[in-house]
mmCIF file of C-alpha atoms and ligand atoms in Angstrom:
data_model
loop_
_atom_site.group_PDB
_atom_site.id
_atom_site.type_symbol
_atom_site.label_atom_id
_atom_site.label_comp_id
_atom_site.label_asym_id
_atom_site.label_seq_id
_atom_site.Cartn_x
_atom_site.Cartn_y
_atom_site.Cartn_z
ATOM 1 C CA MET A 1 -49.564 -15.909 1.413
ATOM 2 C CA THR A 2 -49.022 -13.012 3.874
ATOM 3 C CA GLY A 3 -45.357 -14.266 4.333
ATOM 4 C CA LYS A 4 -44.830 -14.063 0.513
ATOM 5 C CA LEU A 5 -46.350 -10.611 0.360
ATOM 6 C CA ILE A 6 -44.114 -9.263 3.224
ATOM 7 C CA HIS A 7 -41.144 -10.917 1.445
ATOM 8 C CA SER A 8 -41.764 -9.107 -1.806
ATOM 9 C CA GLN A 9 -42.561 -5.887 -0.006
ATOM 10 C CA VAL A 10 -39.190 -6.027 1.782
ATOM 11 C CA ILE A 11 -37.409 -6.668 -1.521
ATOM 12 C CA PHE A 12 -39.275 -3.793 -3.298
ATOM 13 C CA SER A 13 -38.675 -1.283 -0.474
ATOM 14 C CA THR A 14 -34.951 -2.181 -0.162
ATOM 15 C CA LYS A 15 -34.395 -1.925 -3.912
ATOM 16 C CA PHE A 16 -36.238 1.423 -3.857
ATOM 17 C CA LEU A 17 -34.047 2.650 -1.112
ATOM 18 C CA ILE A 18 -30.871 1.564 -3.009
ATOM 19 C CA HIS A 19 -32.112 3.482 -6.099
ATOM 20 C CA ILE A 20 -32.890 6.649 -4.083
ATOM 21 C CA VAL A 21 -29.670 6.746 -2.021
ATOM 22 C CA SER A 22 -27.351 5.969 -4.883
ATOM 23 C CA LEU A 23 -28.959 8.466 -7.303
ATOM 24 C CA PHE A 24 -29.372 11.194 -4.601
ATOM 25 C CA LEU A 25 -25.691 11.029 -3.716
ATOM 26 C CA LEU A 26 -24.614 11.258 -7.426
ATOM 27 C CA CYS A 27 -27.017 14.121 -8.227
ATOM 28 C CA ASP A 28 -26.021 16.023 -5.037
ATOM 29 C CA LEU A 29 -22.327 15.788 -6.046
ATOM 30 C CA TYR A 30 -22.876 17.230 -9.455
ATOM 31 C CA TYR A 31 -25.316 19.830 -8.069
ATOM 32 C CA GLN A 32 -22.622 20.957 -5.613
ATOM 33 C CA ALA A 33 -20.007 20.986 -8.414
ATOM 34 C CA VAL A 34 -22.130 23.130 -10.653
ATOM 35 C CA ASN A 35 -22.761 25.581 -7.853
ATOM 36 C CA ASP A 36 -19.078 25.768 -7.044
ATOM 37 C CA ARG A 37 -19.426 24.308 -3.585
ATOM 38 C CA LEU A 38 -16.773 21.547 -3.787
ATOM 39 C CA GLY A 39 -13.783 23.673 -2.669
ATOM 40 C CA ALA A 40 -10.549 24.655 -4.401
ATOM 41 C CA ASP A 41 -10.271 21.423 -6.555
ATOM 42 C CA PRO A 42 -13.780 20.255 -7.494
ATOM 43 C CA VAL A 43 -12.506 17.837 -10.135
ATOM 44 C CA GLU A 44 -10.498 15.915 -7.554
ATOM 45 C CA VAL A 45 -13.550 15.808 -5.238
ATOM 46 C CA VAL A 46 -15.673 14.453 -8.120
ATOM 47 C CA LEU A 47 -13.092 11.923 -9.146
ATOM 48 C CA HIS A 48 -12.574 10.761 -5.526
ATOM 49 C CA PHE A 49 -16.298 10.538 -4.714
ATOM 50 C CA THR A 50 -17.244 8.569 -7.904
ATOM 51 C CA GLY A 51 -14.084 6.371 -7.657
ATOM 52 C CA ILE A 52 -14.518 5.502 -4.012
ATOM 53 C CA GLY A 53 -18.251 5.119 -4.435
ATOM 54 C CA ALA A 54 -17.793 2.660 -7.352
ATOM 55 C CA PHE A 55 -15.185 0.595 -5.404
ATOM 56 C CA ASN A 56 -17.364 0.544 -2.218
ATOM 57 C CA LEU A 57 -20.367 -0.670 -4.188
ATOM 58 C CA LEU A 58 -18.231 -3.295 -6.035
ATOM 59 C CA LEU A 59 -16.927 -4.689 -2.712
ATOM 60 C CA LEU A 60 -20.397 -4.484 -1.176
ATOM 61 C CA SER A 61 -21.798 -6.578 -4.003
ATOM 62 C CA LEU A 62 -18.930 -9.115 -3.402
ATOM 63 C CA THR A 63 -19.718 -9.173 0.320
ATOM 64 C CA ILE A 64 -23.277 -10.152 -0.202
ATOM 65 C CA SER A 65 -22.736 -13.883 -1.045
ATOM 66 C CA PRO A 66 -20.504 -14.709 2.047
ATOM 67 C CA LEU A 67 -22.905 -12.758 4.258
ATOM 68 C CA ALA A 68 -26.048 -14.496 2.845
ATOM 69 C CA GLN A 69 -24.285 -17.859 3.432
ATOM 70 C CA TYR A 70 -23.011 -17.156 6.858
ATOM 71 C CA PHE A 71 -26.250 -15.718 8.177
ATOM 72 C CA LYS A 72 -28.423 -18.055 6.140
ATOM 73 C CA LEU A 73 -30.230 -15.030 4.543
ATOM 74 C CA PRO A 74 -30.729 -15.834 0.831
ATOM 75 C CA LEU A 75 -32.860 -12.798 0.588
ATOM 76 C CA LEU A 76 -29.771 -10.690 0.570
ATOM 77 C CA LEU A 77 -28.822 -12.210 -2.895
ATOM 78 C CA LYS A 78 -31.820 -10.299 -4.407
ATOM 79 C CA PHE A 79 -29.808 -7.054 -4.063
ATOM 80 C CA ARG A 80 -26.507 -8.182 -5.489
ATOM 81 C CA ARG A 81 -27.228 -7.402 -9.161
ATOM 82 C CA LEU A 82 -28.587 -3.939 -8.416
ATOM 83 C CA ILE A 83 -25.659 -2.936 -6.178
ATOM 84 C CA GLY A 84 -23.216 -4.245 -8.864
ATOM 85 C CA LEU A 85 -25.042 -2.206 -11.485
ATOM 86 C CA TYR A 86 -24.796 0.950 -9.359
ATOM 87 C CA SER A 87 -21.106 0.360 -9.024
ATOM 88 C CA PHE A 88 -20.961 0.450 -12.827
ATOM 89 C CA VAL A 89 -23.067 3.653 -12.926
ATOM 90 C CA TYR A 90 -20.632 5.319 -10.489
ATOM 91 C CA VAL A 91 -17.599 4.229 -12.488
ATOM 92 C CA LEU A 92 -19.207 5.525 -15.706
ATOM 93 C CA CYS A 93 -19.489 8.921 -13.963
ATOM 94 C CA HIS A 94 -15.921 8.602 -12.806
ATOM 95 C CA LEU A 95 -14.783 7.983 -16.428
ATOM 96 C CA LEU A 96 -17.017 10.656 -17.859
ATOM 97 C CA SER A 97 -15.768 13.226 -15.264
ATOM 98 C CA PHE A 98 -12.190 12.262 -16.253
ATOM 99 C CA LEU A 99 -12.933 12.709 -19.979
ATOM 100 C CA ALA A 100 -14.762 15.986 -19.439
ATOM 101 C CA PHE A 101 -12.676 17.745 -16.835
ATOM 102 C CA GLU A 102 -9.133 16.186 -17.189
ATOM 103 C CA VAL A 103 -8.710 15.624 -20.938
ATOM 104 C CA GLN A 104 -11.718 17.786 -22.295
ATOM 105 C CA PHE A 105 -12.840 14.924 -24.561
ATOM 106 C CA ASP A 106 -9.510 15.052 -26.407
ATOM 107 C CA TRP A 107 -9.437 11.379 -27.528
ATOM 108 C CA HIS A 108 -5.740 11.443 -28.561
ATOM 109 C CA LEU A 109 -4.852 12.726 -25.147
ATOM 110 C CA PHE A 110 -7.066 10.130 -23.552
ATOM 111 C CA ILE A 111 -5.411 7.243 -25.469
ATOM 112 C CA ASN A 112 -2.024 8.661 -24.493
ATOM 113 C CA GLU A 113 -3.064 8.689 -20.807
ATOM 114 C CA VAL A 114 -4.241 5.071 -21.099
ATOM 115 C CA ILE A 115 -0.954 4.014 -22.667
ATOM 116 C CA GLU A 116 1.459 6.063 -20.742
ATOM 117 C CA ARG A 117 0.021 6.037 -17.235
ATOM 118 C CA PRO A 118 -0.093 2.503 -15.728
ATOM 119 C CA TYR A 119 -2.774 3.356 -13.168
ATOM 120 C CA ILE A 120 -5.071 4.603 -15.976
ATOM 121 C CA THR A 121 -4.246 1.418 -18.072
ATOM 122 C CA ILE A 122 -5.293 -0.695 -15.065
ATOM 123 C CA GLY A 123 -8.442 1.407 -14.503
ATOM 124 C CA MET A 124 -9.390 0.952 -18.200
ATOM 125 C CA LEU A 125 -9.003 -2.806 -17.931
ATOM 126 C CA ALA A 126 -11.152 -2.843 -14.786
ATOM 127 C CA ILE A 127 -13.829 -0.707 -16.473
ATOM 128 C CA LEU A 128 -13.924 -2.974 -19.573
ATOM 129 C CA ILE A 129 -14.460 -6.030 -17.339
ATOM 130 C CA MET A 130 -17.221 -4.157 -15.374
ATOM 131 C CA PHE A 131 -18.812 -3.126 -18.707
ATOM 132 C CA SER A 132 -18.909 -6.725 -19.888
ATOM 133 C CA LEU A 133 -20.505 -7.755 -16.531
ATOM 134 C CA ALA A 134 -23.027 -4.994 -16.611
ATOM 135 C CA ILE A 135 -24.220 -5.823 -20.199
ATOM 136 C CA THR A 136 -24.407 -9.514 -19.539
ATOM 137 C CA SER A 137 -26.551 -9.027 -16.426
ATOM 138 C CA ILE A 138 -29.460 -8.294 -18.693
ATOM 139 C CA PRO A 139 -31.722 -11.378 -18.116
ATOM 140 C CA LEU A 140 -32.127 -12.260 -21.762
ATOM 141 C CA ILE A 141 -28.366 -12.229 -22.480
ATOM 142 C CA LYS A 142 -27.722 -14.106 -19.181
ATOM 143 C CA ARG A 143 -30.114 -16.888 -20.313
ATOM 144 C CA GLU A 144 -28.429 -17.039 -23.812
ATOM 145 C CA MET A 145 -25.005 -17.358 -22.291
ATOM 146 C CA GLY A 146 -25.808 -20.495 -20.171
ATOM 147 C CA ARG A 147 -22.847 -21.736 -18.253
ATOM 148 C CA ASN A 148 -20.413 -19.165 -19.827
ATOM 149 C CA TRP A 149 -22.273 -16.500 -17.811
ATOM 150 C CA GLN A 150 -20.844 -17.729 -14.534
ATOM 151 C CA LYS A 151 -17.323 -18.108 -16.059
ATOM 152 C CA LEU A 152 -17.458 -14.448 -17.303
ATOM 153 C CA HIS A 153 -18.814 -13.185 -14.020
ATOM 154 C CA ASN A 154 -15.952 -14.761 -12.056
ATOM 155 C CA SER A 155 -13.850 -12.078 -13.554
ATOM 156 C CA VAL A 156 -15.381 -9.647 -11.046
ATOM 157 C CA TYR A 157 -12.622 -10.820 -8.558
ATOM 158 C CA LEU A 158 -9.985 -9.773 -11.017
ATOM 159 C CA ALA A 159 -11.721 -6.433 -11.505
ATOM 160 C CA SER A 160 -11.663 -5.833 -7.742
ATOM 161 C CA LEU A 161 -7.928 -6.479 -7.541
ATOM 162 C CA LEU A 162 -7.288 -4.251 -10.582
ATOM 163 C CA VAL A 163 -9.349 -1.400 -8.995
ATOM 164 C CA GLY A 164 -7.349 -1.857 -5.739
ATOM 165 C CA LEU A 165 -4.053 -1.469 -7.755
ATOM 166 C CA HIS A 166 -5.478 1.490 -9.668
ATOM 167 C CA PHE A 167 -6.276 3.233 -6.325
ATOM 168 C CA TYR A 168 -2.916 2.319 -4.773
ATOM 169 C CA TRP A 169 -1.073 3.599 -7.853
ATOM 170 C CA SER A 170 -3.174 6.797 -8.159
ATOM 171 C CA VAL A 171 -2.249 8.164 -4.786
ATOM 172 C CA LYS A 172 0.942 9.925 -4.191
ATOM 173 C CA SER A 173 1.732 9.228 -0.543
ATOM 174 C CA GLU A 174 -1.296 8.218 1.575
ATOM 175 C CA ILE A 175 -1.119 4.451 1.000
ATOM 176 C CA ILE A 176 -3.052 3.370 4.112
ATOM 177 C CA GLU A 177 -6.575 3.754 2.542
ATOM 178 C CA PRO A 178 -5.776 1.964 -0.748
ATOM 179 C CA SER A 179 -3.885 -0.785 1.203
ATOM 180 C CA MET A 180 -6.918 -1.324 3.379
ATOM 181 C CA TYR A 181 -9.116 -1.673 0.195
ATOM 182 C CA ILE A 182 -6.664 -4.171 -1.260
ATOM 183 C CA GLY A 183 -6.694 -6.031 2.009
ATOM 184 C CA ILE A 184 -10.594 -6.178 1.889
ATOM 185 C CA SER A 185 -10.496 -7.415 -1.783
ATOM 186 C CA LEU A 186 -7.989 -10.170 -0.866
ATOM 187 C CA THR A 187 -10.166 -11.176 2.141
ATOM 188 C CA LEU A 188 -13.252 -11.446 -0.078
ATOM 189 C CA LEU A 189 -11.151 -13.575 -2.495
ATOM 190 C CA TYR A 190 -10.016 -15.709 0.460
ATOM 191 C CA CYS A 191 -13.751 -16.364 1.374
ATOM 192 C CA ARG A 192 -14.093 -17.956 -2.021
ATOM 193 C CA LYS A 193 -10.836 -19.947 -1.892
ATOM 194 C CA LYS A 194 -12.540 -23.320 -2.509
ATOM 195 C CA LYS A 195 -14.290 -22.017 -5.551
ATOM 196 C CA ILE A 196 -11.058 -20.402 -6.886
ATOM 197 C CA ILE A 197 -9.052 -23.726 -6.318
ATOM 198 C CA ARG A 198 -11.736 -25.517 -8.370
ATOM 199 C CA TRP A 199 -11.195 -23.188 -11.383
ATOM 200 C CA PHE A 200 -7.521 -24.092 -11.447
ATOM 201 C CA LYS A 201 -8.027 -27.834 -11.225
HETATM 202 C C1 HEM B 1 -10.469 4.319 -17.766
HETATM 203 C C2 HEM B 1 -10.806 4.140 -16.531
HETATM 204 C C3 HEM B 1 -10.429 5.078 -15.372
HETATM 205 C C4 HEM B 1 -9.915 6.324 -15.343
HETATM 206 C C5 HEM B 1 -9.459 7.135 -16.538
HETATM 207 C C6 HEM B 1 -9.717 6.721 -13.980
HETATM 208 C C7 HEM B 1 -9.211 7.939 -13.527
HETATM 209 C C8 HEM B 1 -8.887 8.241 -12.340
HETATM 210 C C9 HEM B 1 -8.134 9.469 -11.738
HETATM 211 C C10 HEM B 1 -7.641 10.584 -12.719
HETATM 212 C C11 HEM B 1 -8.090 9.414 -10.482
HETATM 213 C C12 HEM B 1 -7.503 10.454 -9.568
HETATM 214 C C13 HEM B 1 -6.045 10.303 -9.389
HETATM 215 C C14 HEM B 1 -5.390 11.502 -8.614
HETATM 216 O O1 HEM B 1 -6.031 11.929 -7.634
HETATM 217 O O2 HEM B 1 -4.438 12.011 -9.083
HETATM 218 C C15 HEM B 1 -8.672 8.153 -10.079
HETATM 219 C C16 HEM B 1 -8.703 7.693 -8.803
HETATM 220 C C17 HEM B 1 -9.498 6.658 -8.391
HETATM 221 N N1 HEM B 1 -10.218 5.766 -9.164
HETATM 222 FE FE1 HEM B 1 -10.214 5.805 -11.154
HETATM 223 N N2 HEM B 1 -10.249 5.767 -13.229
HETATM 224 C C18 HEM B 1 -10.666 4.686 -13.969
HETATM 225 C C19 HEM B 1 -11.200 3.537 -13.578
HETATM 226 C C20 HEM B 1 -11.587 3.232 -12.268
HETATM 227 C C21 HEM B 1 -12.443 2.227 -11.851
HETATM 228 C C22 HEM B 1 -12.941 1.035 -12.767
HETATM 229 C C23 HEM B 1 -12.632 2.336 -10.487
HETATM 230 C C24 HEM B 1 -13.492 1.556 -9.551
HETATM 231 C C25 HEM B 1 -14.428 0.647 -9.839
HETATM 232 C C26 HEM B 1 -11.913 3.465 -10.078
HETATM 233 C C27 HEM B 1 -11.775 3.931 -8.830
HETATM 234 C C28 HEM B 1 -10.884 4.844 -8.377
HETATM 235 C C29 HEM B 1 -10.543 5.199 -7.027
HETATM 236 C C30 HEM B 1 -11.112 4.359 -5.732
HETATM 237 C C31 HEM B 1 -9.714 6.259 -6.959
HETATM 238 C C32 HEM B 1 -9.072 6.965 -5.766
HETATM 239 C C33 HEM B 1 -9.814 8.086 -5.427
HETATM 240 C C34 HEM B 1 -9.097 9.060 -4.572
HETATM 241 O O3 HEM B 1 -8.685 8.723 -3.432
HETATM 242 O O4 HEM B 1 -8.920 10.193 -4.978
HETATM 243 N N3 HEM B 1 -11.316 4.044 -11.249
HETATM 244 N N4 HEM B 1 -9.164 7.441 -11.181
#
């Protein structure tokens, strides 16, 4: 009984901490932006912070399964969904910041950007995948989808590769950081090689 209580308290406190840290960092970013404390190019800082934040959280959510398996810590799996959802919250802020500060909610301009700039096209594809994953992580929808849920959620690996490409393509010269991120995405895919080979059989 006490063991169970400690177990649920650890889950509750860790989830609470994830909420606090993720929301605090986002609120602090926009607070600094509103108070003109982000330097000469605040839009670039906001896009960078929300983009990298979303990618980090996406990769963290993909790291949880191999870590839980390797260290035999199934408890870690309890945090995967929440971290994945925060990755989506960060990417929504990334997209909204782009819409507000780069194209000023001019939808024609936005559609042109999506069509004409390949790195935006790829970012759009990734965000659509992440949107479908976030919506279908609602327990009721998950139950309704049955086996199709897992099939759809396997597309998270495709999303991580698309985001890596989006990052690589968005930078002008400093390719080391995006290349490292693509390397991490490929390593995480490699950790699931047996599962991936099974899909193609
Ligand atoms: C329609 C969808 C998207 C749009 C319009 C968009 C827009 C942008 C823009 C304008 C930049 C800055 C490029 C520059 O510095 O010149 C950028 C960078 C970036 N985006 Fe996105 N993005 C989208 C989707 C995503 C998604 C889904 C993710 C991650 C989950 C993401 C992560 C990143 C990252 C990591 C960077 C590089 C940040 C940096 O070093 O400055 N983006 N994006």
